[in-house]
PDB file of C-alpha atoms in Angstrom:
ATOM      1  CA  MET A1267       0.020   0.045  -0.178  1.00  0.00           C
ATOM      2  CA  ILE A1268       1.250   2.750  -1.387  1.00  0.00           C
ATOM      3  CA  LEU A1269      -0.112   5.896   0.356  1.00  0.00           C
ATOM      4  CA  ASP A1270       1.999   9.102  -1.785  1.00  0.00           C
ATOM      5  CA  ALA A1271      -1.621  10.925  -3.942  1.00  0.00           C
ATOM      6  CA  GLY A1272      -1.099  14.048  -0.475  1.00  0.00           C
ATOM      7  CA  ILE A1273      -2.629  14.744   3.080  1.00  0.00           C
ATOM      8  CA  CYS A1274      -6.486  13.988   2.837  1.00  0.00           C
ATOM      9  CA  THR A1275      -7.935  15.522   6.520  1.00  0.00           C
ATOM     10  CA  ILE A1276     -11.176  13.712   7.684  1.00  0.00           C
ATOM     11  CA  TYR A1277     -13.322  16.915   9.950  1.00  0.00           C
ATOM     12  CA  SER A1278     -16.158  15.970  12.626  1.00  0.00           C
ATOM     13  CA  THR A1279     -19.086  18.644  11.802  1.00  0.00           C
ATOM     14  CA  ALA A1280     -21.553  19.438  14.615  1.00  0.00           C
ATOM     15  CA  ASN A1281     -24.108  21.974  15.233  1.00  0.00           C
ATOM     16  CA  GLY A1282     -22.426  25.523  16.183  1.00  0.00           C
ATOM     17  CA  ALA A1283     -25.356  27.306  16.967  1.00  0.00           C
ATOM     18  CA  SER A1284     -26.726  28.506  20.095  1.00  0.00           C
ATOM     19  CA  ALA A1285     -29.923  27.001  20.776  1.00  0.00           C
ATOM     20  CA  GLY A1286     -32.847  28.436  18.694  1.00  0.00           C
ATOM     21  CA  GLY A1287     -30.264  29.833  16.476  1.00  0.00           C
ATOM     22  CA  LYS A1288     -29.970  29.357  12.861  1.00  0.00           C
ATOM     23  CA  PRO A1289     -27.428  25.444  12.825  1.00  0.00           C
ATOM     24  CA  VAL A1290     -24.745  27.382  12.127  1.00  0.00           C
ATOM     25  CA  GLU A1291     -21.983  24.261  10.836  1.00  0.00           C
ATOM     26  CA  GLN A1292     -18.873  23.626  13.328  1.00  0.00           C
ATOM     27  CA  LEU A1293     -16.079  21.564  12.466  1.00  0.00           C
ATOM     28  CA  THR A1294     -13.223  19.855  14.159  1.00  0.00           C
ATOM     29  CA  GLN A1295     -10.026  18.321  12.810  1.00  0.00           C
ATOM     30  CA  LYS A1296     -10.009  14.359  13.176  1.00  0.00           C
ATOM     31  CA  TYR A1297      -7.966  12.616  11.877  1.00  0.00           C
ATOM     32  CA  GLN A1298      -4.673  13.910   9.249  1.00  0.00           C
ATOM     33  CA  SER A1299      -3.459  10.858   7.105  1.00  0.00           C
ATOM     34  CA  TRP A1300      -1.826  10.725   3.116  1.00  0.00           C
ATOM     35  CA  TYR A1301      -4.529   9.088   1.020  1.00  0.00           C
ATOM     36  CA  ALA A1302      -3.831   7.082  -2.088  1.00  0.00           C
ATOM     37  CA  GLU A1303      -5.912   7.272  -4.892  1.00  0.00           C
ATOM     38  CA  LEU A1304      -8.576   4.212  -5.691  1.00  0.00           C
ATOM     39  CA  ASP A1305     -10.786   3.803  -8.329  1.00  0.00           C
ATOM     40  CA  PHE A1306     -14.235   3.893  -9.254  1.00  0.00           C
ATOM     41  CA  SER A1307     -17.656   3.213 -10.420  1.00  0.00           C
ATOM     42  CA  THR A1308     -21.657   4.929  -9.738  1.00  0.00           C
ATOM     43  CA  GLU A1309     -23.849   2.153  -9.614  1.00  0.00           C
ATOM     44  CA  PRO A1310     -27.705   3.650  -8.932  1.00  0.00           C
ATOM     45  CA  ASN A1311     -28.691   4.312  -5.075  1.00  0.00           C
ATOM     46  CA  TYR A1312     -32.335   4.304  -4.614  1.00  0.00           C
ATOM     47  CA  ALA A1313     -32.538   6.725  -2.879  1.00  0.00           C
ATOM     48  CA  THR A1314     -36.669   5.938  -3.190  1.00  0.00           C
ATOM     49  CA  GLU A1315     -38.091   3.705  -5.944  1.00  0.00           C
ATOM     50  CA  TYR A1316     -38.276   6.501  -8.731  1.00  0.00           C
ATOM     51  CA  ARG A1317     -34.903   8.747  -7.730  1.00  0.00           C
ATOM     52  CA  GLU A1318     -31.781   7.747  -8.775  1.00  0.00           C
ATOM     53  CA  ASP A1319     -28.882   9.081  -6.756  1.00  0.00           C
ATOM     54  CA  VAL A1320     -25.324   7.971  -7.832  1.00  0.00           C
ATOM     55  CA  GLU A1321     -22.705  11.096  -7.547  1.00  0.00           C
ATOM     56  CA  ALA A1322     -19.213   9.942  -6.003  1.00  0.00           C
ATOM     57  CA  SER A1323     -17.254  11.935  -7.112  1.00  0.00           C
ATOM     58  CA  ALA A1324     -13.893  10.391  -5.724  1.00  0.00           C
ATOM     59  CA  ARG A1325     -12.455   7.003  -2.946  1.00  0.00           C
ATOM     60  CA  ILE A1326      -9.134   7.412  -1.743  1.00  0.00           C
ATOM     61  CA  ARG A1327      -7.157   4.494   0.958  1.00  0.00           C
ATOM     62  CA  VAL A1328      -6.204   5.919   4.095  1.00  0.00           C
ATOM     63  CA  LEU A1329      -4.319   4.406   7.070  1.00  0.00           C
ATOM     64  CA  GLN A1330      -6.959   2.728   9.567  1.00  0.00           C
ATOM     65  CA  ASN A1331      -9.485   5.003  11.620  1.00  0.00           C
ATOM     66  CA  ARG A1332     -12.563   3.687  12.674  1.00  0.00           C
ATOM     67  CA  LEU A1333     -13.500   6.102  13.864  1.00  0.00           C
ATOM     68  CA  ILE A1334     -14.263   7.762  10.861  1.00  0.00           C
ATOM     69  CA  THR A1335     -17.600   8.302  10.158  1.00  0.00           C
ATOM     70  CA  THR A1336     -20.095   9.176   7.538  1.00  0.00           C
ATOM     71  CA  ARG A1337     -21.346  12.013   9.394  1.00  0.00           C
ATOM     72  CA  ASP A1338     -17.656  13.743   8.774  1.00  0.00           C
ATOM     73  CA  MET A1339     -16.240  16.252   6.057  1.00  0.00           C
ATOM     74  CA  ALA A1340     -12.976  15.198   4.297  1.00  0.00           C
ATOM     75  CA  MET A1341     -10.384  18.425   2.943  1.00  0.00           C
ATOM     76  CA  ILE A1342      -8.156  16.794   0.345  1.00  0.00           C
ATOM     77  CA  GLY A1343      -6.960  20.205  -0.819  1.00  0.00           C
ATOM     78  CA  ASN A1344      -9.182  23.143  -0.812  1.00  0.00           C
ATOM     79  CA  VAL A1345     -11.517  20.685  -2.019  1.00  0.00           C
ATOM     80  CA  ARG A1346     -14.026  19.382   0.178  1.00  0.00           C
ATOM     81  CA  TYR A1347     -16.037  16.443   0.157  1.00  0.00           C
ATOM     82  CA  GLU A1348     -18.715  14.923   2.020  1.00  0.00           C
ATOM     83  CA  ILE A1349     -18.052  10.865   3.265  1.00  0.00           C
ATOM     84  CA  VAL A1350     -20.988   9.460   1.727  1.00  0.00           C
ATOM     85  CA  ARG A1351     -19.169   4.789   2.653  1.00  0.00           C
ATOM     86  CA  ALA A1352     -16.292   4.388   4.711  1.00  0.00           C
ATOM     87  CA  TYR A1353     -15.006   0.448   4.539  1.00  0.00           C
ATOM     88  CA  HIS A1354     -12.159  -0.306   7.587  1.00  0.00           C
ATOM     89  CA  GLY A1355     -10.696  -3.067   6.285  1.00  0.00           C
ATOM     90  CA  THR A1356      -7.373  -4.782   6.122  1.00  0.00           C
ATOM     91  CA  ASP A1357      -4.877  -4.214   2.948  1.00  0.00           C
ATOM     92  CA  ASP A1358      -4.645  -6.545   0.564  1.00  0.00           C
ATOM     93  CA  ASN A1359      -1.377  -6.610  -0.564  1.00  0.00           C
ATOM     94  CA  SER A1360       0.630  -6.027   2.738  1.00  0.00           C
ATOM     95  CA  GLY A1361      -1.783  -6.430   5.309  1.00  0.00           C
ATOM     96  CA  GLU A1362      -1.383  -2.809   6.904  1.00  0.00           C
ATOM     97  CA  PRO A1363      -4.930  -1.645   8.341  1.00  0.00           C
ATOM     98  CA  ILE A1364      -6.264   0.613   6.115  1.00  0.00           C
ATOM     99  CA  THR A1365     -10.145   2.702   4.950  1.00  0.00           C
ATOM    100  CA  ASP A1366     -11.861   3.395   1.987  1.00  0.00           C
ATOM    101  CA  LEU A1367     -13.354   6.169   1.860  1.00  0.00           C
ATOM    102  CA  THR A1368     -15.862   7.177  -1.354  1.00  0.00           C
ATOM    103  CA  LEU A1369     -16.139  10.673  -1.388  1.00  0.00           C
ATOM    104  CA  ARG A1370     -18.966  13.517  -3.076  1.00  0.00           C
ATOM    105  CA  MET A1371     -17.877  17.024  -3.705  1.00  0.00           C
ATOM    106  CA  VAL A1372     -19.360  19.334  -1.866  1.00  0.00           C
ATOM    107  CA  SER A1373     -20.603  22.418  -3.716  1.00  0.00           C
TER     108      SER A1373
END
């Protein structure tokens, strides 16, 4: 496993607004790791019977951190991504613990 594409920073998200106020997103750095870019394809995901959701912007691999969830955000450079899927497992070649993230770009 070679993680040489750059550095990915994972942020946890929370509502930083006062009680009764308009929601304000508050990001707190949770994890940082070198990452590798993975090949990916999009598959239809039927959120409802008539709506198809197929957007995936990137798929990356980082050193394993089982605290990463789909409620977190990822930053690669100046681009912000929503974590759509987090897979925690082992690398097939080296046996090292890894986390694979499927990302959707946030506009």
